[in-house]
Amino acid sequence: MPFDRTMPFDRTMPVDRTMPVDRTGPIGDSATAGPGSGFSVPRGLIAGTLVATALVWGPYLLIPGSSLVSAQVQTGIYLGLLLLTICSRRAKVLLARTVQRYTLNPLMRLLLAIGVNPFGLAILETRGHASGKIRRVPVGNGRQGDDFWIIAEHGTRAGYVHNIQHDPHVRVRLRTGLRYRWVSGIATVRPDDDPLARQRSIIAWHPLRALNAVNVRVLGADLLTVDVRLQLNAAQAATGRENTVAAGRRAA
Protein backbone atom coordinates (compact mmCIF):
# COMPACT_ATOMS: atom_id res chain seq x y z
CA MET A 1 0.00 0.00 0.00
CA PRO A 2 1.58 3.32 -0.98
CA PHE A 3 2.18 5.87 1.73
CA ASP A 4 -0.38 8.64 1.67
CA ARG A 5 1.42 11.92 2.55
CA THR A 6 -1.95 13.52 3.36
CA MET A 7 -2.50 11.17 6.27
CA PRO A 8 -0.97 12.02 9.68
CA PHE A 9 1.98 9.92 10.62
CA ASP A 10 1.36 7.64 13.58
CA ARG A 11 4.59 7.28 15.57
CA THR A 12 3.10 4.27 17.40
CA MET A 13 3.02 2.23 14.20
CA PRO A 14 5.75 -0.44 14.01
CA VAL A 15 8.50 0.11 11.49
CA ASP A 16 9.65 -2.77 9.35
CA ARG A 17 13.48 -2.50 9.50
CA THR A 18 13.94 -5.53 7.25
CA MET A 19 12.93 -3.54 4.18
CA PRO A 20 15.88 -2.41 2.01
CA VAL A 21 16.70 1.27 2.01
CA ASP A 22 16.68 3.02 -1.35
CA ARG A 23 19.98 4.90 -1.65
CA THR A 24 19.62 5.84 -5.30
CA GLY A 25 17.89 9.14 -4.54
CA PRO A 26 19.48 12.58 -4.25
CA ILE A 27 21.00 11.90 -0.82
CA GLY A 28 22.77 8.78 -2.01
CA ASP A 29 24.07 10.60 -5.09
CA SER A 30 25.51 13.47 -3.07
CA ALA A 31 27.22 11.19 -0.59
CA THR A 32 28.81 8.96 -3.19
CA ALA A 33 31.62 10.56 -5.17
CA GLY A 34 31.55 10.11 -8.89
CA PRO A 35 34.50 9.02 -11.00
CA GLY A 36 35.54 12.58 -11.78
CA SER A 37 35.29 13.93 -8.24
CA GLY A 38 39.03 13.39 -7.65
CA PHE A 39 39.84 16.14 -10.13
CA SER A 40 39.98 19.66 -8.75
CA VAL A 41 41.52 22.98 -9.66
CA PRO A 42 43.28 24.91 -6.86
CA ARG A 43 42.10 28.46 -6.38
CA GLY A 44 44.18 30.93 -8.35
CA LEU A 45 45.81 28.34 -10.60
CA ILE A 46 43.87 29.15 -13.76
CA ALA A 47 44.33 32.90 -13.29
CA GLY A 48 48.05 32.43 -12.69
CA THR A 49 48.40 30.23 -15.77
CA LEU A 50 46.60 32.79 -17.94
CA VAL A 51 48.80 35.63 -16.68
CA ALA A 52 51.98 33.59 -17.17
CA THR A 53 50.91 32.68 -20.71
CA ALA A 54 50.18 36.34 -21.47
CA LEU A 55 53.65 37.28 -20.22
CA VAL A 56 55.10 34.74 -22.65
CA TRP A 57 53.14 35.82 -25.71
CA GLY A 58 53.29 39.56 -24.99
CA PRO A 59 56.98 39.97 -25.91
CA TYR A 60 56.50 37.71 -28.95
CA LEU A 61 53.72 39.93 -30.29
CA LEU A 62 55.36 43.24 -29.39
CA ILE A 63 59.06 42.60 -30.01
CA PRO A 64 60.07 41.86 -33.62
CA GLY A 65 62.21 38.77 -34.06
CA SER A 66 61.01 37.00 -30.91
CA SER A 67 61.10 33.21 -31.03
CA LEU A 68 57.78 31.53 -31.76
CA VAL A 69 59.15 28.14 -30.65
CA SER A 70 60.13 29.53 -27.24
CA ALA A 71 56.63 30.93 -26.70
CA GLN A 72 55.04 27.65 -27.75
CA VAL A 73 57.30 25.57 -25.49
CA GLN A 74 56.65 27.75 -22.44
CA THR A 75 52.91 27.70 -23.12
CA GLY A 76 53.04 23.91 -23.36
CA ILE A 77 54.86 23.75 -20.00
CA TYR A 78 52.24 25.91 -18.30
CA LEU A 79 49.36 23.90 -19.73
CA GLY A 80 51.10 20.66 -18.76
CA LEU A 81 51.52 21.90 -15.18
CA LEU A 82 47.85 22.88 -15.12
CA LEU A 83 46.72 19.43 -16.26
CA LEU A 84 49.14 17.70 -13.89
CA THR A 85 47.81 19.70 -10.95
CA ILE A 86 44.22 18.82 -11.84
CA CYS A 87 45.04 15.12 -12.16
CA SER A 88 47.46 14.71 -9.24
CA ARG A 89 48.60 17.45 -6.91
CA ARG A 90 51.07 15.06 -5.28
CA ALA A 91 52.80 14.40 -8.61
CA LYS A 92 52.85 18.15 -9.32
CA VAL A 93 54.55 18.85 -5.98
CA LEU A 94 57.15 16.11 -6.51
CA LEU A 95 58.00 17.45 -9.97
CA ALA A 96 58.16 21.10 -8.91
CA ARG A 97 60.23 20.36 -5.79
CA THR A 98 62.73 18.31 -7.80
CA VAL A 99 63.20 21.07 -10.39
CA GLN A 100 63.49 23.75 -7.73
CA ARG A 101 65.87 21.79 -5.51
CA TYR A 102 68.43 21.01 -8.22
CA THR A 103 68.14 24.00 -10.57
CA LEU A 104 66.28 27.12 -9.42
CA ASN A 105 67.11 27.21 -5.71
CA PRO A 106 70.91 26.76 -6.04
CA LEU A 107 71.02 29.51 -8.68
CA MET A 108 68.94 31.91 -6.57
CA ARG A 109 71.04 31.20 -3.46
CA LEU A 110 74.22 31.92 -5.42
CA LEU A 111 72.89 35.20 -6.79
CA LEU A 112 71.67 36.35 -3.39
CA ALA A 113 74.98 35.36 -1.76
CA ILE A 114 76.92 37.69 -4.09
CA GLY A 115 74.41 40.50 -3.67
CA VAL A 116 72.52 40.08 -6.94
CA ASN A 117 68.76 39.99 -6.50
CA PRO A 118 67.03 40.40 -9.88
CA PHE A 119 63.70 38.99 -8.69
CA GLY A 120 63.35 40.75 -5.34
CA LEU A 121 63.62 37.53 -3.32
CA ALA A 122 64.82 36.77 0.21
CA ILE A 123 66.37 33.71 1.87
CA LEU A 124 64.58 31.85 4.63
CA GLU A 125 66.75 29.87 7.05
CA THR A 126 65.24 27.05 9.10
CA ARG A 127 66.62 24.08 10.99
CA GLY A 128 65.87 20.61 9.62
CA HIS A 129 63.41 18.82 11.89
CA ALA A 130 65.06 15.44 11.27
CA SER A 131 68.72 16.27 10.59
CA GLY A 132 69.06 19.39 12.71
CA LYS A 133 71.07 21.01 9.90
CA ILE A 134 70.61 24.56 8.64
CA ARG A 135 68.33 24.73 5.59
CA ARG A 136 68.08 27.78 3.33
CA VAL A 137 65.54 28.34 0.59
CA PRO A 138 64.69 31.41 -1.54
CA VAL A 139 61.24 32.85 -0.88
CA GLY A 140 59.28 35.82 -2.12
CA ASN A 141 59.88 39.08 -0.29
CA GLY A 142 56.62 39.60 1.59
CA ARG A 143 57.81 42.03 4.21
CA GLN A 144 55.20 44.39 5.64
CA GLY A 145 56.63 46.28 8.58
CA ASP A 146 57.67 43.84 11.30
CA ASP A 147 55.94 40.93 9.54
CA PHE A 148 57.44 38.85 6.76
CA TRP A 149 54.70 36.97 4.89
CA ILE A 150 55.43 33.85 2.86
CA ILE A 151 53.00 32.02 0.58
CA ALA A 152 54.18 28.40 0.65
CA GLU A 153 53.32 27.08 -2.79
CA HIS A 154 53.39 23.42 -1.69
CA GLY A 155 51.55 23.93 1.59
CA THR A 156 52.40 21.49 4.36
CA ARG A 157 54.40 19.41 1.87
CA ALA A 158 57.09 22.11 1.75
CA GLY A 159 60.22 21.14 3.64
CA TYR A 160 60.61 24.50 5.38
CA VAL A 161 56.99 24.36 6.57
CA HIS A 162 57.76 21.01 8.24
CA ASN A 163 60.83 22.59 9.84
CA ILE A 164 58.83 25.58 11.11
CA GLN A 165 56.22 23.31 12.66
CA HIS A 166 58.99 21.66 14.71
CA ASP A 167 61.07 24.80 15.40
CA PRO A 168 59.55 28.25 14.73
CA HIS A 169 62.85 30.10 15.26
CA VAL A 170 64.04 31.20 11.81
CA ARG A 171 66.19 33.81 10.12
CA VAL A 172 65.48 35.84 6.99
CA ARG A 173 68.16 37.44 4.85
CA LEU A 174 66.73 40.67 3.48
CA ARG A 175 67.68 44.24 2.81
CA THR A 176 67.78 46.47 5.89
CA GLY A 177 68.94 49.90 4.86
CA LEU A 178 71.49 49.62 2.09
CA ARG A 179 72.77 46.13 2.89
CA TYR A 180 71.46 42.59 3.13
CA ARG A 181 71.40 41.23 6.66
CA TRP A 182 70.15 38.22 8.56
CA VAL A 183 67.15 39.07 10.72
CA SER A 184 65.84 36.61 13.31
CA GLY A 185 62.15 35.91 13.65
CA ILE A 186 59.41 33.61 14.92
CA ALA A 187 57.46 31.83 12.20
CA THR A 188 53.85 30.73 12.46
CA VAL A 189 51.91 28.61 9.98
CA ARG A 190 48.53 30.26 9.32
CA PRO A 191 46.10 27.73 7.79
CA ASP A 192 43.21 30.05 8.71
CA ASP A 193 44.55 32.85 6.48
CA ASP A 194 43.43 33.27 2.85
CA PRO A 195 46.70 32.88 0.86
CA LEU A 196 45.33 34.53 -2.30
CA ALA A 197 44.07 37.58 -0.41
CA ARG A 198 47.35 37.75 1.49
CA GLN A 199 49.26 37.48 -1.77
CA ARG A 200 47.35 40.42 -3.23
CA SER A 201 48.14 42.54 -0.17
CA ILE A 202 51.82 41.60 -0.42
CA ILE A 203 52.09 42.61 -4.08
CA ALA A 204 50.95 46.21 -3.47
CA TRP A 205 51.61 47.09 -7.14
CA HIS A 206 55.22 45.92 -6.87
CA PRO A 207 56.20 44.34 -10.24
CA LEU A 208 58.77 41.88 -8.86
CA ARG A 209 56.38 40.69 -6.14
CA ALA A 210 53.64 40.34 -8.75
CA LEU A 211 55.95 38.20 -10.91
CA ASN A 212 56.80 36.00 -7.94
CA ALA A 213 53.08 35.65 -7.14
CA VAL A 214 52.42 34.38 -10.68
CA ASN A 215 55.23 31.82 -10.35
CA VAL A 216 53.89 30.66 -6.98
CA ARG A 217 50.44 30.09 -8.44
CA VAL A 218 51.74 28.28 -11.53
CA LEU A 219 54.22 26.04 -9.69
CA GLY A 220 52.14 25.55 -6.55
CA ALA A 221 49.35 23.13 -5.72
CA ASP A 222 48.27 23.89 -2.14
CA LEU A 223 48.98 27.47 -1.10
CA LEU A 224 49.54 28.14 2.59
CA THR A 225 50.32 31.35 4.50
CA VAL A 226 53.34 31.57 6.82
CA ASP A 227 53.91 34.63 9.02
CA VAL A 228 57.38 35.46 10.32
CA ARG A 229 57.46 38.04 13.11
CA LEU A 230 60.78 39.79 12.57
CA GLN A 231 62.96 40.91 15.46
CA LEU A 232 64.03 44.12 13.76
CA ASN A 233 65.18 45.92 16.90
CA ALA A 234 68.14 43.57 17.29
CA ALA A 235 69.04 43.94 13.62
CA GLN A 236 68.83 47.74 13.80
CA ALA A 237 70.98 47.76 16.93
CA ALA A 238 73.62 45.65 15.20
CA THR A 239 73.53 47.98 12.19
CA GLY A 240 74.01 51.00 14.47
CA ARG A 241 77.02 49.39 16.18
CA GLU A 242 78.62 48.60 12.81
CA ASN A 243 78.06 52.16 11.60
CA THR A 244 79.62 53.54 14.78
CA VAL A 245 82.69 51.30 14.42
CA ALA A 246 83.07 52.24 10.75
CA ALA A 247 82.83 55.94 11.57
CA GLY A 248 85.47 55.56 14.29
CA ARG A 249 87.83 53.83 11.86
CA ARG A 250 87.40 56.60 9.31
CA ALA A 251 88.07 59.24 11.95
CA ALA A 252 91.23 57.45 13.07
Coordinates of C-alpha atoms in Angstrom, one line a residue:
M1 CA 0.0 0.0 0.0
P2 CA 1.6 3.3 -1.0
F3 CA 2.2 5.9 1.7
D4 CA -0.4 8.6 1.7
R5 CA 1.4 11.9 2.5
T6 CA -1.9 13.5 3.4
M7 CA -2.5 11.2 6.3
P8 CA -1.0 12.0 9.7
F9 CA 2.0 9.9 10.6
D10 CA 1.4 7.6 13.6
R11 CA 4.6 7.3 15.6
T12 CA 3.1 4.3 17.4
M13 CA 3.0 2.2 14.2
P14 CA 5.7 -0.4 14.0
V15 CA 8.5 0.1 11.5
D16 CA 9.6 -2.8 9.4
R17 CA 13.5 -2.5 9.5
T18 CA 13.9 -5.5 7.3
M19 CA 12.9 -3.5 4.2
P20 CA 15.9 -2.4 2.0
V21 CA 16.7 1.3 2.0
D22 CA 16.7 3.0 -1.3
R23 CA 20.0 4.9 -1.7
T24 CA 19.6 5.8 -5.3
G25 CA 17.9 9.1 -4.5
P26 CA 19.5 12.6 -4.2
I27 CA 21.0 11.9 -0.8
G28 CA 22.8 8.8 -2.0
D29 CA 24.1 10.6 -5.1
S30 CA 25.5 13.5 -3.1
A31 CA 27.2 11.2 -0.6
T32 CA 28.8 9.0 -3.2
A33 CA 31.6 10.6 -5.2
G34 CA 31.6 10.1 -8.9
P35 CA 34.5 9.0 -11.0
G36 CA 35.5 12.6 -11.8
S37 CA 35.3 13.9 -8.2
G38 CA 39.0 13.4 -7.6
F39 CA 39.8 16.1 -10.1
S40 CA 40.0 19.7 -8.7
V41 CA 41.5 23.0 -9.7
P42 CA 43.3 24.9 -6.9
R43 CA 42.1 28.5 -6.4
G44 CA 44.2 30.9 -8.4
L45 CA 45.8 28.3 -10.6
I46 CA 43.9 29.2 -13.8
A47 CA 44.3 32.9 -13.3
G48 CA 48.1 32.4 -12.7
T49 CA 48.4 30.2 -15.8
L50 CA 46.6 32.8 -17.9
V51 CA 48.8 35.6 -16.7
A52 CA 52.0 33.6 -17.2
T53 CA 50.9 32.7 -20.7
A54 CA 50.2 36.3 -21.5
L55 CA 53.7 37.3 -20.2
V56 CA 55.1 34.7 -22.6
W57 CA 53.1 35.8 -25.7
G58 CA 53.3 39.6 -25.0
P59 CA 57.0 40.0 -25.9
Y60 CA 56.5 37.7 -28.9
L61 CA 53.7 39.9 -30.3
L62 CA 55.4 43.2 -29.4
I63 CA 59.1 42.6 -30.0
P64 CA 60.1 41.9 -33.6
G65 CA 62.2 38.8 -34.1
S66 CA 61.0 37.0 -30.9
S67 CA 61.1 33.2 -31.0
L68 CA 57.8 31.5 -31.8
V69 CA 59.2 28.1 -30.7
S70 CA 60.1 29.5 -27.2
A71 CA 56.6 30.9 -26.7
Q72 CA 55.0 27.6 -27.7
V73 CA 57.3 25.6 -25.5
Q74 CA 56.7 27.7 -22.4
T75 CA 52.9 27.7 -23.1
G76 CA 53.0 23.9 -23.4
I77 CA 54.9 23.7 -20.0
Y78 CA 52.2 25.9 -18.3
L79 CA 49.4 23.9 -19.7
G80 CA 51.1 20.7 -18.8
L81 CA 51.5 21.9 -15.2
L82 CA 47.9 22.9 -15.1
L83 CA 46.7 19.4 -16.3
L84 CA 49.1 17.7 -13.9
T85 CA 47.8 19.7 -10.9
I86 CA 44.2 18.8 -11.8
C87 CA 45.0 15.1 -12.2
S88 CA 47.5 14.7 -9.2
R89 CA 48.6 17.4 -6.9
R90 CA 51.1 15.1 -5.3
A91 CA 52.8 14.4 -8.6
K92 CA 52.9 18.1 -9.3
V93 CA 54.5 18.8 -6.0
L94 CA 57.2 16.1 -6.5
L95 CA 58.0 17.5 -10.0
A96 CA 58.2 21.1 -8.9
R97 CA 60.2 20.4 -5.8
T98 CA 62.7 18.3 -7.8
V99 CA 63.2 21.1 -10.4
Q100 CA 63.5 23.7 -7.7
R101 CA 65.9 21.8 -5.5
Y102 CA 68.4 21.0 -8.2
T103 CA 68.1 24.0 -10.6
L104 CA 66.3 27.1 -9.4
N105 CA 67.1 27.2 -5.7
P106 CA 70.9 26.8 -6.0
L107 CA 71.0 29.5 -8.7
M108 CA 68.9 31.9 -6.6
R109 CA 71.0 31.2 -3.5
L110 CA 74.2 31.9 -5.4
L111 CA 72.9 35.2 -6.8
L112 CA 71.7 36.4 -3.4
A113 CA 75.0 35.4 -1.8
I114 CA 76.9 37.7 -4.1
G115 CA 74.4 40.5 -3.7
V116 CA 72.5 40.1 -6.9
N117 CA 68.8 40.0 -6.5
P118 CA 67.0 40.4 -9.9
F119 CA 63.7 39.0 -8.7
G120 CA 63.4 40.8 -5.3
L121 CA 63.6 37.5 -3.3
A122 CA 64.8 36.8 0.2
I123 CA 66.4 33.7 1.9
L124 CA 64.6 31.8 4.6
E125 CA 66.8 29.9 7.0
T126 CA 65.2 27.1 9.1
R127 CA 66.6 24.1 11.0
G128 CA 65.9 20.6 9.6
H129 CA 63.4 18.8 11.9
A130 CA 65.1 15.4 11.3
S131 CA 68.7 16.3 10.6
G132 CA 69.1 19.4 12.7
K133 CA 71.1 21.0 9.9
I134 CA 70.6 24.6 8.6
R135 CA 68.3 24.7 5.6
R136 CA 68.1 27.8 3.3
V137 CA 65.5 28.3 0.6
P138 CA 64.7 31.4 -1.5
V139 CA 61.2 32.8 -0.9
G140 CA 59.3 35.8 -2.1
N141 CA 59.9 39.1 -0.3
G142 CA 56.6 39.6 1.6
R143 CA 57.8 42.0 4.2
Q144 CA 55.2 44.4 5.6
G145 CA 56.6 46.3 8.6
D146 CA 57.7 43.8 11.3
D147 CA 55.9 40.9 9.5
F148 CA 57.4 38.9 6.8
W149 CA 54.7 37.0 4.9
I150 CA 55.4 33.9 2.9
I151 CA 53.0 32.0 0.6
A152 CA 54.2 28.4 0.7
E153 CA 53.3 27.1 -2.8
H154 CA 53.4 23.4 -1.7
G155 CA 51.5 23.9 1.6
T156 CA 52.4 21.5 4.4
R157 CA 54.4 19.4 1.9
A158 CA 57.1 22.1 1.7
G159 CA 60.2 21.1 3.6
Y160 CA 60.6 24.5 5.4
V161 CA 57.0 24.4 6.6
H162 CA 57.8 21.0 8.2
N163 CA 60.8 22.6 9.8
I164 CA 58.8 25.6 11.1
Q165 CA 56.2 23.3 12.7
H166 CA 59.0 21.7 14.7
D167 CA 61.1 24.8 15.4
P168 CA 59.5 28.3 14.7
H169 CA 62.9 30.1 15.3
V170 CA 64.0 31.2 11.8
R171 CA 66.2 33.8 10.1
V172 CA 65.5 35.8 7.0
R173 CA 68.2 37.4 4.9
L174 CA 66.7 40.7 3.5
R175 CA 67.7 44.2 2.8
T176 CA 67.8 46.5 5.9
G177 CA 68.9 49.9 4.9
L178 CA 71.5 49.6 2.1
R179 CA 72.8 46.1 2.9
Y180 CA 71.5 42.6 3.1
R181 CA 71.4 41.2 6.7
W182 CA 70.1 38.2 8.6
V183 CA 67.2 39.1 10.7
S184 CA 65.8 36.6 13.3
G185 CA 62.1 35.9 13.6
I186 CA 59.4 33.6 14.9
A187 CA 57.5 31.8 12.2
T188 CA 53.8 30.7 12.5
V189 CA 51.9 28.6 10.0
R190 CA 48.5 30.3 9.3
P191 CA 46.1 27.7 7.8
D192 CA 43.2 30.1 8.7
D193 CA 44.5 32.8 6.5
D194 CA 43.4 33.3 2.8
P195 CA 46.7 32.9 0.9
L196 CA 45.3 34.5 -2.3
A197 CA 44.1 37.6 -0.4
R198 CA 47.4 37.8 1.5
Q199 CA 49.3 37.5 -1.8
R200 CA 47.3 40.4 -3.2
S201 CA 48.1 42.5 -0.2
I202 CA 51.8 41.6 -0.4
I203 CA 52.1 42.6 -4.1
A204 CA 50.9 46.2 -3.5
W205 CA 51.6 47.1 -7.1
H206 CA 55.2 45.9 -6.9
P207 CA 56.2 44.3 -10.2
L208 CA 58.8 41.9 -8.9
R209 CA 56.4 40.7 -6.1
A210 CA 53.6 40.3 -8.8
L211 CA 56.0 38.2 -10.9
N212 CA 56.8 36.0 -7.9
A213 CA 53.1 35.7 -7.1
V214 CA 52.4 34.4 -10.7
N215 CA 55.2 31.8 -10.4
V216 CA 53.9 30.7 -7.0
R217 CA 50.4 30.1 -8.4
V218 CA 51.7 28.3 -11.5
L219 CA 54.2 26.0 -9.7
G220 CA 52.1 25.6 -6.6
A221 CA 49.3 23.1 -5.7
D222 CA 48.3 23.9 -2.1
L223 CA 49.0 27.5 -1.1
L224 CA 49.5 28.1 2.6
T225 CA 50.3 31.3 4.5
V226 CA 53.3 31.6 6.8
D227 CA 53.9 34.6 9.0
V228 CA 57.4 35.5 10.3
R229 CA 57.5 38.0 13.1
L230 CA 60.8 39.8 12.6
Q231 CA 63.0 40.9 15.5
L232 CA 64.0 44.1 13.8
N233 CA 65.2 45.9 16.9
A234 CA 68.1 43.6 17.3
A235 CA 69.0 43.9 13.6
Q236 CA 68.8 47.7 13.8
A237 CA 71.0 47.8 16.9
A238 CA 73.6 45.6 15.2
T239 CA 73.5 48.0 12.2
G240 CA 74.0 51.0 14.5
R241 CA 77.0 49.4 16.2
E242 CA 78.6 48.6 12.8
N243 CA 78.1 52.2 11.6
T244 CA 79.6 53.5 14.8
V245 CA 82.7 51.3 14.4
A246 CA 83.1 52.2 10.8
A247 CA 82.8 55.9 11.6
G248 CA 85.5 55.6 14.3
R249 CA 87.8 53.8 11.9
R250 CA 87.4 56.6 9.3
A251 CA 88.1 59.2 12.0
A252 CA 91.2 57.5 13.1

